[in-house]
PDB file of C-alpha atoms and ligand atoms in Angstrom:
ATOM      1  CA  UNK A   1     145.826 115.404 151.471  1.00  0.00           C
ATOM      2  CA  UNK A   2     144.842 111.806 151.945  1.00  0.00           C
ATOM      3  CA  UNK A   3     142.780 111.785 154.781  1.00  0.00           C
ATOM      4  CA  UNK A   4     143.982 108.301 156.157  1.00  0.00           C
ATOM      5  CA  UNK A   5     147.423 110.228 157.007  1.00  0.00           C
ATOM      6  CA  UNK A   6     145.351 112.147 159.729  1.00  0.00           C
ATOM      7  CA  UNK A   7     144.320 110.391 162.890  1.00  0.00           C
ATOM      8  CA  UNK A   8     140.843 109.238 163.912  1.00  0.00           C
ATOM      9  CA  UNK A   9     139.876 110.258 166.753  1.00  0.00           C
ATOM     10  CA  UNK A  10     136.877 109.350 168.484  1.00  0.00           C
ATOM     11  CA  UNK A  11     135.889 111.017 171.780  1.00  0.00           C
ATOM     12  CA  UNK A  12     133.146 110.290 174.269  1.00  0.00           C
ATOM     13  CA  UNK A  13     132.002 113.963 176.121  1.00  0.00           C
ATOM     14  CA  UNK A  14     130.112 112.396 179.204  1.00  0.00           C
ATOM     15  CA  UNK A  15     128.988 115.894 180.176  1.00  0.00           C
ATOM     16  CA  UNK A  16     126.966 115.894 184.100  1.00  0.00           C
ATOM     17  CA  UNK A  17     126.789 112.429 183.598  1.00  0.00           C
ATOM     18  CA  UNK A  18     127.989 109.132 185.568  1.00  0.00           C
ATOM     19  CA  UNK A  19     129.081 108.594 189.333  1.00  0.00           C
ATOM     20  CA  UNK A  20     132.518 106.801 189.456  1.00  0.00           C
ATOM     21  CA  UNK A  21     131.178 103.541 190.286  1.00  0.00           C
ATOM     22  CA  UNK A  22     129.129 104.005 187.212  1.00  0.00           C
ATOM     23  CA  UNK A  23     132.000 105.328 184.912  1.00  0.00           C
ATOM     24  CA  UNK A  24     133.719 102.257 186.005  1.00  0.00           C
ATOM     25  CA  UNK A  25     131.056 100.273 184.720  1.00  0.00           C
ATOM     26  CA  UNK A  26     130.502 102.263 181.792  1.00  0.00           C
ATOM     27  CA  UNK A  27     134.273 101.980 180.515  1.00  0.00           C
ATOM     28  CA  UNK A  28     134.401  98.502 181.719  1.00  0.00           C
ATOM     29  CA  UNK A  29     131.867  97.832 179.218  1.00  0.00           C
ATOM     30  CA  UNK A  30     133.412  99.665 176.387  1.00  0.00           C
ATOM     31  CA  UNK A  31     136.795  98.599 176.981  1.00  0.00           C
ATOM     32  CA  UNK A  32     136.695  95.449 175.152  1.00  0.00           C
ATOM     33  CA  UNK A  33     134.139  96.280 172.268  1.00  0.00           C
ATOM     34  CA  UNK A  34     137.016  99.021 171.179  1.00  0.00           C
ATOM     35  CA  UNK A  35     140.008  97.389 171.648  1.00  0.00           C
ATOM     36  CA  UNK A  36     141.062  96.841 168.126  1.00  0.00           C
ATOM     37  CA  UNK A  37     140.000  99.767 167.048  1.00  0.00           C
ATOM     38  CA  UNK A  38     142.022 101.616 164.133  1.00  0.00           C
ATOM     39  CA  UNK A  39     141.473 105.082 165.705  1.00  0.00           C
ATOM     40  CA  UNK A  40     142.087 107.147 168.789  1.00  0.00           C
ATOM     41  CA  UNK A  41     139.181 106.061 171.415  1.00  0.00           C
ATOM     42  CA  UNK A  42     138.612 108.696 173.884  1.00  0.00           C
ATOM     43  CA  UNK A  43     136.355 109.218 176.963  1.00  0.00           C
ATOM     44  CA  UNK A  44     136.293 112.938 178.513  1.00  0.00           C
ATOM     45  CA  UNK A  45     134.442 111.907 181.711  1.00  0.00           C
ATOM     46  CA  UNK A  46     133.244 114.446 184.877  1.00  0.00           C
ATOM     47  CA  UNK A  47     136.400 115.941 187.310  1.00  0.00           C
ATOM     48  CA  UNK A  48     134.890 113.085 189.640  1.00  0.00           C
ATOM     49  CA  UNK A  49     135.757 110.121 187.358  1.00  0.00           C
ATOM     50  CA  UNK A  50     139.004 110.857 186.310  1.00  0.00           C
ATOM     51  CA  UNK A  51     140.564 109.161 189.102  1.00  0.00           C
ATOM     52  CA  UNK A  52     138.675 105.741 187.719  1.00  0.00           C
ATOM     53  CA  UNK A  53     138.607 106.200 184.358  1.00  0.00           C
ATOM     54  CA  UNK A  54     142.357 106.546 184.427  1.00  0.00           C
ATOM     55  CA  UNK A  55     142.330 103.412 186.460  1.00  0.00           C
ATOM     56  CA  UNK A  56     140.131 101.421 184.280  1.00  0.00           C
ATOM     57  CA  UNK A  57     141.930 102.478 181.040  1.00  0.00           C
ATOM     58  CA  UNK A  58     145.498 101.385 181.987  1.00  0.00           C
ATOM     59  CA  UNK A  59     146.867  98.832 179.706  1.00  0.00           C
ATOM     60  CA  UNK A  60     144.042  99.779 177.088  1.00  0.00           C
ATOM     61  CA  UNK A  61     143.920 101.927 174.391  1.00  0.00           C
ATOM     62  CA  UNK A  62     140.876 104.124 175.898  1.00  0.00           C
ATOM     63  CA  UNK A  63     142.612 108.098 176.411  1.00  0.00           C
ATOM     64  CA  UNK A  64     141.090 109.819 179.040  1.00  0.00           C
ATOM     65  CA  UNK A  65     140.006 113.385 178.456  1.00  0.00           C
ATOM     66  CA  UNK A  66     138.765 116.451 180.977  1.00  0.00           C
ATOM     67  CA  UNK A  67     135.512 118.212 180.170  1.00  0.00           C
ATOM     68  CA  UNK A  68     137.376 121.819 180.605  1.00  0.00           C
ATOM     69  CA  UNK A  69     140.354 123.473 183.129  1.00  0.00           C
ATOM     70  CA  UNK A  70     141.164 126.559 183.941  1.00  0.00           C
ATOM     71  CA  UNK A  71     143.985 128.558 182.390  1.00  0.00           C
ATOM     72  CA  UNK A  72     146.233 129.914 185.801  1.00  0.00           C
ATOM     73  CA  UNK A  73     148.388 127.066 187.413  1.00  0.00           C
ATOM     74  CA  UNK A  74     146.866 127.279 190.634  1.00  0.00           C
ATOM     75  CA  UNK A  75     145.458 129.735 192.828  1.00  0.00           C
ATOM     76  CA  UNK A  76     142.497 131.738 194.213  1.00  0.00           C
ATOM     77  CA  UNK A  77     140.067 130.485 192.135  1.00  0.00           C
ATOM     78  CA  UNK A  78     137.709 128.548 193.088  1.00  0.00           C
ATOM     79  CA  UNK A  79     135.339 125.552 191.896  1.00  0.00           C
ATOM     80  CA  UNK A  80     138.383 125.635 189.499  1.00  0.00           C
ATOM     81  CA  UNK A  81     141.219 122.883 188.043  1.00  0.00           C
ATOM     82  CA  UNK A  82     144.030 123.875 186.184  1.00  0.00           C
ATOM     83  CA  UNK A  83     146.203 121.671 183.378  1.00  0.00           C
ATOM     84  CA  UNK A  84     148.966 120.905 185.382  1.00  0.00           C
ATOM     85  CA  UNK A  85     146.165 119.232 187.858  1.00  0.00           C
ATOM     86  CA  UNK A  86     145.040 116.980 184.994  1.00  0.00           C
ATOM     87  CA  UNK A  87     148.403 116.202 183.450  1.00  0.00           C
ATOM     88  CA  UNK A  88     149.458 115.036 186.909  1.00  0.00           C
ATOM     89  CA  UNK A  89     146.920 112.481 186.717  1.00  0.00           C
ATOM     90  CA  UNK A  90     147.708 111.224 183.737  1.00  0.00           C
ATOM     91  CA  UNK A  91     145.056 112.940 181.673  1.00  0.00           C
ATOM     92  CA  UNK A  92     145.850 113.383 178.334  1.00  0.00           C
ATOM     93  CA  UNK A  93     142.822 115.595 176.369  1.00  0.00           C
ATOM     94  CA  UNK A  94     140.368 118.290 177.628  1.00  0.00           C
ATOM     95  CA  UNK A  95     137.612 119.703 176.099  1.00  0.00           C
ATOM     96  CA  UNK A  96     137.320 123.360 175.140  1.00  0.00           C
ATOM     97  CA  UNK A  97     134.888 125.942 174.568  1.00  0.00           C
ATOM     98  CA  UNK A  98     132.023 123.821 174.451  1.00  0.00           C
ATOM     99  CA  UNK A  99     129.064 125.140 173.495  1.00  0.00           C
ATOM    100  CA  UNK A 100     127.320 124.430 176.738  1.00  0.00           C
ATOM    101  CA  UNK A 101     130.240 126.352 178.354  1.00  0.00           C
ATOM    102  CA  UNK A 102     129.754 129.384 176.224  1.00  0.00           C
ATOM    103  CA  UNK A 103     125.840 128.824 176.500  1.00  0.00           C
ATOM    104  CA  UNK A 104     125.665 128.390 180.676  1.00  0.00           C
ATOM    105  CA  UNK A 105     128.781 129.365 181.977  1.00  0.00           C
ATOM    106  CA  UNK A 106     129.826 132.251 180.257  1.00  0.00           C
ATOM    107  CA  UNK A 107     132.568 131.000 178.172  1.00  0.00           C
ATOM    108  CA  UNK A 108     133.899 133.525 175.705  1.00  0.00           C
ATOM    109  CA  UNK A 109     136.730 132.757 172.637  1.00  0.00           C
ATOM    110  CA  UNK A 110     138.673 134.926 175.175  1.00  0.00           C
ATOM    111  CA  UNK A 111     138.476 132.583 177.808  1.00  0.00           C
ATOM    112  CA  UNK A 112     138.596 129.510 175.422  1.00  0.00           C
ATOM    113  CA  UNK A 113     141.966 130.764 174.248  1.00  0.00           C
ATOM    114  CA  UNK A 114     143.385 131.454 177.617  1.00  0.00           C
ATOM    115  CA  UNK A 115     142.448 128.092 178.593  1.00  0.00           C
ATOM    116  CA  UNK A 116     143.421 126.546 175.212  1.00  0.00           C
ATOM    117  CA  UNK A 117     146.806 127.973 175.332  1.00  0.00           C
ATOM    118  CA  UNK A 118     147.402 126.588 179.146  1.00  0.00           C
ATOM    119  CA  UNK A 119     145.977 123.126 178.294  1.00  0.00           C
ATOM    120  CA  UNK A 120     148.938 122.807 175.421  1.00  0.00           C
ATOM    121  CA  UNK A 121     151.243 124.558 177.771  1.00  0.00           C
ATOM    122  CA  UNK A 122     151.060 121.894 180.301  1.00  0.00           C
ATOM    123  CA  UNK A 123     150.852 119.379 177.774  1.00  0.00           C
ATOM    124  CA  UNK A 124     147.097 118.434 177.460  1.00  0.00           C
ATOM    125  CA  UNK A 125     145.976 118.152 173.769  1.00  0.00           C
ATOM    126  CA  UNK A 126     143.219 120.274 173.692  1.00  0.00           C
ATOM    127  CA  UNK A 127     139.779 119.513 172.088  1.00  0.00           C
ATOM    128  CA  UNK A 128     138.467 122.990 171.084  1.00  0.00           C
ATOM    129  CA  UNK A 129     134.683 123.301 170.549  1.00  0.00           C
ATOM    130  CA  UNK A 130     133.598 125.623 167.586  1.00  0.00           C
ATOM    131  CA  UNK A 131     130.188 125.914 166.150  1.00  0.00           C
ATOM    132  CA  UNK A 132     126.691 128.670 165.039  1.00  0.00           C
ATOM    133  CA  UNK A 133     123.618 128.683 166.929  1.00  0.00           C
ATOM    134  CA  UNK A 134     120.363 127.745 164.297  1.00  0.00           C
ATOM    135  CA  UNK A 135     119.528 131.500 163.960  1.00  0.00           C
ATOM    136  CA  UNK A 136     123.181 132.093 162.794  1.00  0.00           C
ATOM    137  CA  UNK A 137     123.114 129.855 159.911  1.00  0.00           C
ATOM    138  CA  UNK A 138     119.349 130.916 158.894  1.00  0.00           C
ATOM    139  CA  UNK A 139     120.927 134.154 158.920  1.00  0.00           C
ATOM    140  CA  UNK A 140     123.461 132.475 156.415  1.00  0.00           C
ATOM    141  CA  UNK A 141     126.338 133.666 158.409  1.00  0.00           C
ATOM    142  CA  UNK A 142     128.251 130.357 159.396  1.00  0.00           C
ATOM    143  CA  UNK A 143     131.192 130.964 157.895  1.00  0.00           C
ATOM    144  CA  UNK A 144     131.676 133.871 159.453  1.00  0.00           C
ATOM    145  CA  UNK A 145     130.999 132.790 162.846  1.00  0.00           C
ATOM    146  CA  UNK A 146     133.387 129.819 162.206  1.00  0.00           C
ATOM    147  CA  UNK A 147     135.722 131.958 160.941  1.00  0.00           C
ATOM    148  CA  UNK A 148     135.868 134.344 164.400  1.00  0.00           C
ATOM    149  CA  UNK A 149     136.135 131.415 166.708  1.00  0.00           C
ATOM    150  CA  UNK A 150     138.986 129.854 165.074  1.00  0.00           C
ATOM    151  CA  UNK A 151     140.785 133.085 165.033  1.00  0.00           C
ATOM    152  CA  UNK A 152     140.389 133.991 168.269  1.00  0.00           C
ATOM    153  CA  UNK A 153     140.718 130.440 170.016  1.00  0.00           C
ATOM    154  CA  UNK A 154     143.561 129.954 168.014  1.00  0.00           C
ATOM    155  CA  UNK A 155     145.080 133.220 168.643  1.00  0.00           C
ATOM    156  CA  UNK A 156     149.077 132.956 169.834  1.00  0.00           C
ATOM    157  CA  UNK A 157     149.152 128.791 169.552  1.00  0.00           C
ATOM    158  CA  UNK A 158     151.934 127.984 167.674  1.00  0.00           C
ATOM    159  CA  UNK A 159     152.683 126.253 164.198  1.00  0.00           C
ATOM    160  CA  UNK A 160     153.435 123.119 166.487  1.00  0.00           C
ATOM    161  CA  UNK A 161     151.197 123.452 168.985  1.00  0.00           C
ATOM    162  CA  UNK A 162     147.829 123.564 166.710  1.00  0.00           C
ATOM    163  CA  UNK A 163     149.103 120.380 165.028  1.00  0.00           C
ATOM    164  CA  UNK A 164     148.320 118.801 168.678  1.00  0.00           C
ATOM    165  CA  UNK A 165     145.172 120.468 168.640  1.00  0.00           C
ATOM    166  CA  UNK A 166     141.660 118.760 167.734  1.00  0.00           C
ATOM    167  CA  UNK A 167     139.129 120.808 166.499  1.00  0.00           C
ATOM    168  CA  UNK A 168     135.434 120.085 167.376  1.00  0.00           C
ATOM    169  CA  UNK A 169     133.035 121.806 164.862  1.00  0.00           C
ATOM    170  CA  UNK A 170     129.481 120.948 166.837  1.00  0.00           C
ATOM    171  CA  UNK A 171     126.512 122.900 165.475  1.00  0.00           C
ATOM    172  CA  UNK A 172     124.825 124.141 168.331  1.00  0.00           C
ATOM    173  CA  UNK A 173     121.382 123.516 166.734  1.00  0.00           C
ATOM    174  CA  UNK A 174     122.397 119.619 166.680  1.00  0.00           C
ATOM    175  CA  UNK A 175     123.599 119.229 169.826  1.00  0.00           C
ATOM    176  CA  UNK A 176     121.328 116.823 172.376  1.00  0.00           C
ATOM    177  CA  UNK A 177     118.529 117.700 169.515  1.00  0.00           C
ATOM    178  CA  UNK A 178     118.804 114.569 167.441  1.00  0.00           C
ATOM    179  CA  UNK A 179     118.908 117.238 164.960  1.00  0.00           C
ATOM    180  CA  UNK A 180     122.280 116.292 163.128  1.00  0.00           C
ATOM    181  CA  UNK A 181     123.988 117.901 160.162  1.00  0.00           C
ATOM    182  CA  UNK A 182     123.653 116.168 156.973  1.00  0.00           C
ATOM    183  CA  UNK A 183     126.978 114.773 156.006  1.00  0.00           C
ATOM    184  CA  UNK A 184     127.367 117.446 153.595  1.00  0.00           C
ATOM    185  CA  UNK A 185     126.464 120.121 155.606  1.00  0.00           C
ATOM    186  CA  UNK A 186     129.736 118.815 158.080  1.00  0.00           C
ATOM    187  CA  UNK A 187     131.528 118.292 155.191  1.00  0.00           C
ATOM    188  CA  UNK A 188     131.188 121.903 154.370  1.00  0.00           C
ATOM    189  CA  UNK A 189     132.042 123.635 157.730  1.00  0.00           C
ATOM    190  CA  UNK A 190     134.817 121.053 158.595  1.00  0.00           C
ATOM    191  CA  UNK A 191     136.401 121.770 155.432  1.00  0.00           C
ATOM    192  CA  UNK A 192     135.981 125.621 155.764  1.00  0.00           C
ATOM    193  CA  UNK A 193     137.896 124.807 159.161  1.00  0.00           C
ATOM    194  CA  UNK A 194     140.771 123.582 157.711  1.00  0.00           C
ATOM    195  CA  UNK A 195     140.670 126.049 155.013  1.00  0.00           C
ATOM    196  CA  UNK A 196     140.949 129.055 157.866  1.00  0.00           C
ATOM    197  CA  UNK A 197     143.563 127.142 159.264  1.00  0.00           C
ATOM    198  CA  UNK A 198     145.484 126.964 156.332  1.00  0.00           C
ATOM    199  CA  UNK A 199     145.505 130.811 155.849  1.00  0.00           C
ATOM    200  CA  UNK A 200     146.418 131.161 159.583  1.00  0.00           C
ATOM    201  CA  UNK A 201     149.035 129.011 159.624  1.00  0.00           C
ATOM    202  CA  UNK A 202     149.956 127.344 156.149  1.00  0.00           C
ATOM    203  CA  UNK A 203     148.633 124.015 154.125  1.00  0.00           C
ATOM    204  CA  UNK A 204     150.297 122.022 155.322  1.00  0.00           C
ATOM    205  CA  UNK A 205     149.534 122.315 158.634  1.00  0.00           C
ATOM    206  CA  UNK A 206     146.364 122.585 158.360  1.00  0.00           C
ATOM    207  CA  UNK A 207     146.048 119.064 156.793  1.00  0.00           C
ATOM    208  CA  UNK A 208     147.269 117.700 159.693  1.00  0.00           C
ATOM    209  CA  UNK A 209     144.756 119.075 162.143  1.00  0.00           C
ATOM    210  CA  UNK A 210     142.440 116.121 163.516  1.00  0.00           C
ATOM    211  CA  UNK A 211     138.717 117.970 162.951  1.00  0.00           C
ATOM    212  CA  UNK A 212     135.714 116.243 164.597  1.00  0.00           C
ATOM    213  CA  UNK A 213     132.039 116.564 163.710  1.00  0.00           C
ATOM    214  CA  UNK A 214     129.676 116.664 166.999  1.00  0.00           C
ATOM    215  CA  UNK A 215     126.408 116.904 167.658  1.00  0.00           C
ATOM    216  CA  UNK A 216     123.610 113.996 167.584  1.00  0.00           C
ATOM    217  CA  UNK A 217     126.064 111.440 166.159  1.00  0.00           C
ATOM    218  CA  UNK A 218     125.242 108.147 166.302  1.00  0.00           C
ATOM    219  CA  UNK A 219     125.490 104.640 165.379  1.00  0.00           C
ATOM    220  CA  UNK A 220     123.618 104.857 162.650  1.00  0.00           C
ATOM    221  CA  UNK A 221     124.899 108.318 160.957  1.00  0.00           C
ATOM    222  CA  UNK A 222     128.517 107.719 162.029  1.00  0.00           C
ATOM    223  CA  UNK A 223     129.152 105.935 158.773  1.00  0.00           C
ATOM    224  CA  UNK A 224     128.164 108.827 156.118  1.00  0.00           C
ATOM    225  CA  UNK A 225     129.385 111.574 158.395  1.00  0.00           C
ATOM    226  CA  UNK A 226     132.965 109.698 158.454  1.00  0.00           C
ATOM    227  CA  UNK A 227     133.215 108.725 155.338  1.00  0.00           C
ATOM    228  CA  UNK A 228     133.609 112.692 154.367  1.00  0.00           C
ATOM    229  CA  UNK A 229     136.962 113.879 153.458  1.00  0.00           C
ATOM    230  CA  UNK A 230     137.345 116.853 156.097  1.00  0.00           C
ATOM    231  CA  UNK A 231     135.546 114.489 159.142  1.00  0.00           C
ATOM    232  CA  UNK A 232     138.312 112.801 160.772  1.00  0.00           C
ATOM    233  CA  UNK A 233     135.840 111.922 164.109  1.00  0.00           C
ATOM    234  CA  UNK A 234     133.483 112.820 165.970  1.00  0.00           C
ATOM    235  CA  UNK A 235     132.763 113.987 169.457  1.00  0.00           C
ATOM    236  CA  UNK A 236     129.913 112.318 170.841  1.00  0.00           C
ATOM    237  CA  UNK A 237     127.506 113.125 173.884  1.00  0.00           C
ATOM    238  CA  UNK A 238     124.492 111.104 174.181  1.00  0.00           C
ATOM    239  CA  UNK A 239     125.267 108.134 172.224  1.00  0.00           C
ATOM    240  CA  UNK A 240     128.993 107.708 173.821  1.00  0.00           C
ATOM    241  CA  UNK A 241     127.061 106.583 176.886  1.00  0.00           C
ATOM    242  CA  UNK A 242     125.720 103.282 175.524  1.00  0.00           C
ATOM    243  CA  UNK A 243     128.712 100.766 175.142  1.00  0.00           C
ATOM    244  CA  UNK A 244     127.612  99.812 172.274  1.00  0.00           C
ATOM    245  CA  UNK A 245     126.694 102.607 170.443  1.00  0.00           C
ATOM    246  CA  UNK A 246     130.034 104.329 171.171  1.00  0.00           C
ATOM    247  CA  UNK A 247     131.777 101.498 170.133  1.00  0.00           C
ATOM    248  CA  UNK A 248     129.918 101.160 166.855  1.00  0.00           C
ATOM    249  CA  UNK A 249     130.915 104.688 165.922  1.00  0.00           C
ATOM    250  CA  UNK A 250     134.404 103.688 166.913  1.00  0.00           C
ATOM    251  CA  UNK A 251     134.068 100.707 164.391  1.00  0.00           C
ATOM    252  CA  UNK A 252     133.269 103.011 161.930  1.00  0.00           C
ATOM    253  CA  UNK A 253     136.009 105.613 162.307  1.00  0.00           C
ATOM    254  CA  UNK A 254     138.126 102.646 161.987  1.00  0.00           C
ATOM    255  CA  UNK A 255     137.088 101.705 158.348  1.00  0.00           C
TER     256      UNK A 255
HETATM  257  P1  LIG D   1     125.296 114.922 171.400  1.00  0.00           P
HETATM  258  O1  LIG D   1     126.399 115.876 172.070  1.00  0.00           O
HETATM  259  O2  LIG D   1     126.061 113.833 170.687  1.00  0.00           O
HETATM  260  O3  LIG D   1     124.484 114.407 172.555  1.00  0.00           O
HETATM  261  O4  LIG D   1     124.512 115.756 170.464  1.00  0.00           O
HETATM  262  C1  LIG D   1     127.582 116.186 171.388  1.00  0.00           C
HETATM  263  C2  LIG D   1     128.385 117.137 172.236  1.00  0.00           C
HETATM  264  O5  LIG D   1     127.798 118.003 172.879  1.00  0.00           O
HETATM  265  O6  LIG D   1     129.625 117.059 172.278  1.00  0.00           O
END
């Protein structure tokens, strides 16, 4: 499929990072070095900043995104926000399943598709993280890691609802590391994505999956890694909190 029928999307993962009066300044800055941007511009910012971001971002075409929520409605469960919490606001995307989760929090693919399936439930267009740790891939077993995750954090969405779906492949070994995957190696495992989408679900839906590349992309490797058939964006930690950075990778998602 031509890839210029799928959208763009680039996303911003703040992480533990930014106070609201800096997020303000932060997407204050960005706002205008993105605005015609040919691509979906997206900033998943701390619980804390939502509030702000939302605020700042009216009018614009910046989407703000959630960094995770929890898959009841409501209840005893706390620490916790649910979908419906976010969607009230105004949020639109959440990540999912990111590695940190699964690395410090003790996120599971169970967990990631209880949550998944409540984010598209309530309407949130979910941003699911997949990706092997270094010793996985020396151990030349990628694919089948890939292969699991998808599965099972795909397990029970719907024809319709994994269309709405973006899928995040981030290496773990290239995450905060400056260690990033050579364009080919992304090329590989985002194709291999869509490929174990398309035997889930069929061809045709698979080729109309949005699948990011993360981990240690930057201004300067944004160009190679996008210009790959199966990289339709990239979620981006460090370098989506330096205005101009992000909005260089923006600029050239929008080629
Ligand atoms: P990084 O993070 O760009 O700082 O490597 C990416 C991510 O964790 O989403």
């Amino acid at each position: 499929m031509d890839k210029s029928k799928r959208k763009a999307i680039i996303a911003g993962n703040w992480k533990m990072n930014k106070t609201p009066a800096e997020a303000k300044e932060l997407l204050t800055a960005i706002t205008p070095l993105v605005k015609d941007a040919d691509c979906e511009v997206i900033a998943c910012v701390p619980f804390v900043d939502l509030q702000t971001a939302l605020e700042v971002a009216e009018g614009t075409n910046i989407k703000i995104g959630a960094e995770n929520c929890h898959w009841e409605e409501s209840g005893a469960f706390t620490g916790e926000i649910s979908a419906k919490m976010l969607t009230s606001m105004g949020v639109e995307y959440v990540v999912l399943g990111h590695s940190e989760r699964r690395q410090y929090f003790g996120e599971t693919d169970e967990t990631v598709n209880k949550r998944t399936k409540a984010a598209l439930a309530a309407g949130l267009k979910p941003i699911v993280c997949v990706g092997e740790l270094l010793w996985e891939r020396e151990c030349d077993i990628t694919e089948e890691v890939i292969a699991r995750q998808i599965k099972l954090d795909l397990f029970d969405v719907s024809k319709e609802d994994v269309k709405k779906t973006v899928i995040a492949y981030e290496p773990v070994w290239a995450i905060g590391t400056g260690k990033t995957a050579t364009a080919d190696q992304a090329e590989e495992v985002c194709a291999f994505i869509r490929a174990t989408i398309a035997k889930l679900y069929d061809q045709k839906t698979a080729d109309a999956v949005t699948i990011q590349y993360g981990g240690s992309m930057n201004d300067a490797n944004a160009d190679e890694l996008l210009s790959k058939t199966n990289v339709d964006g990239g979620l981006i930690g460090g370098a989506s909190l330096v205005a101009e950075k992000f909005a260089a990778i923006v600029k050239a998602a929008s080629k």
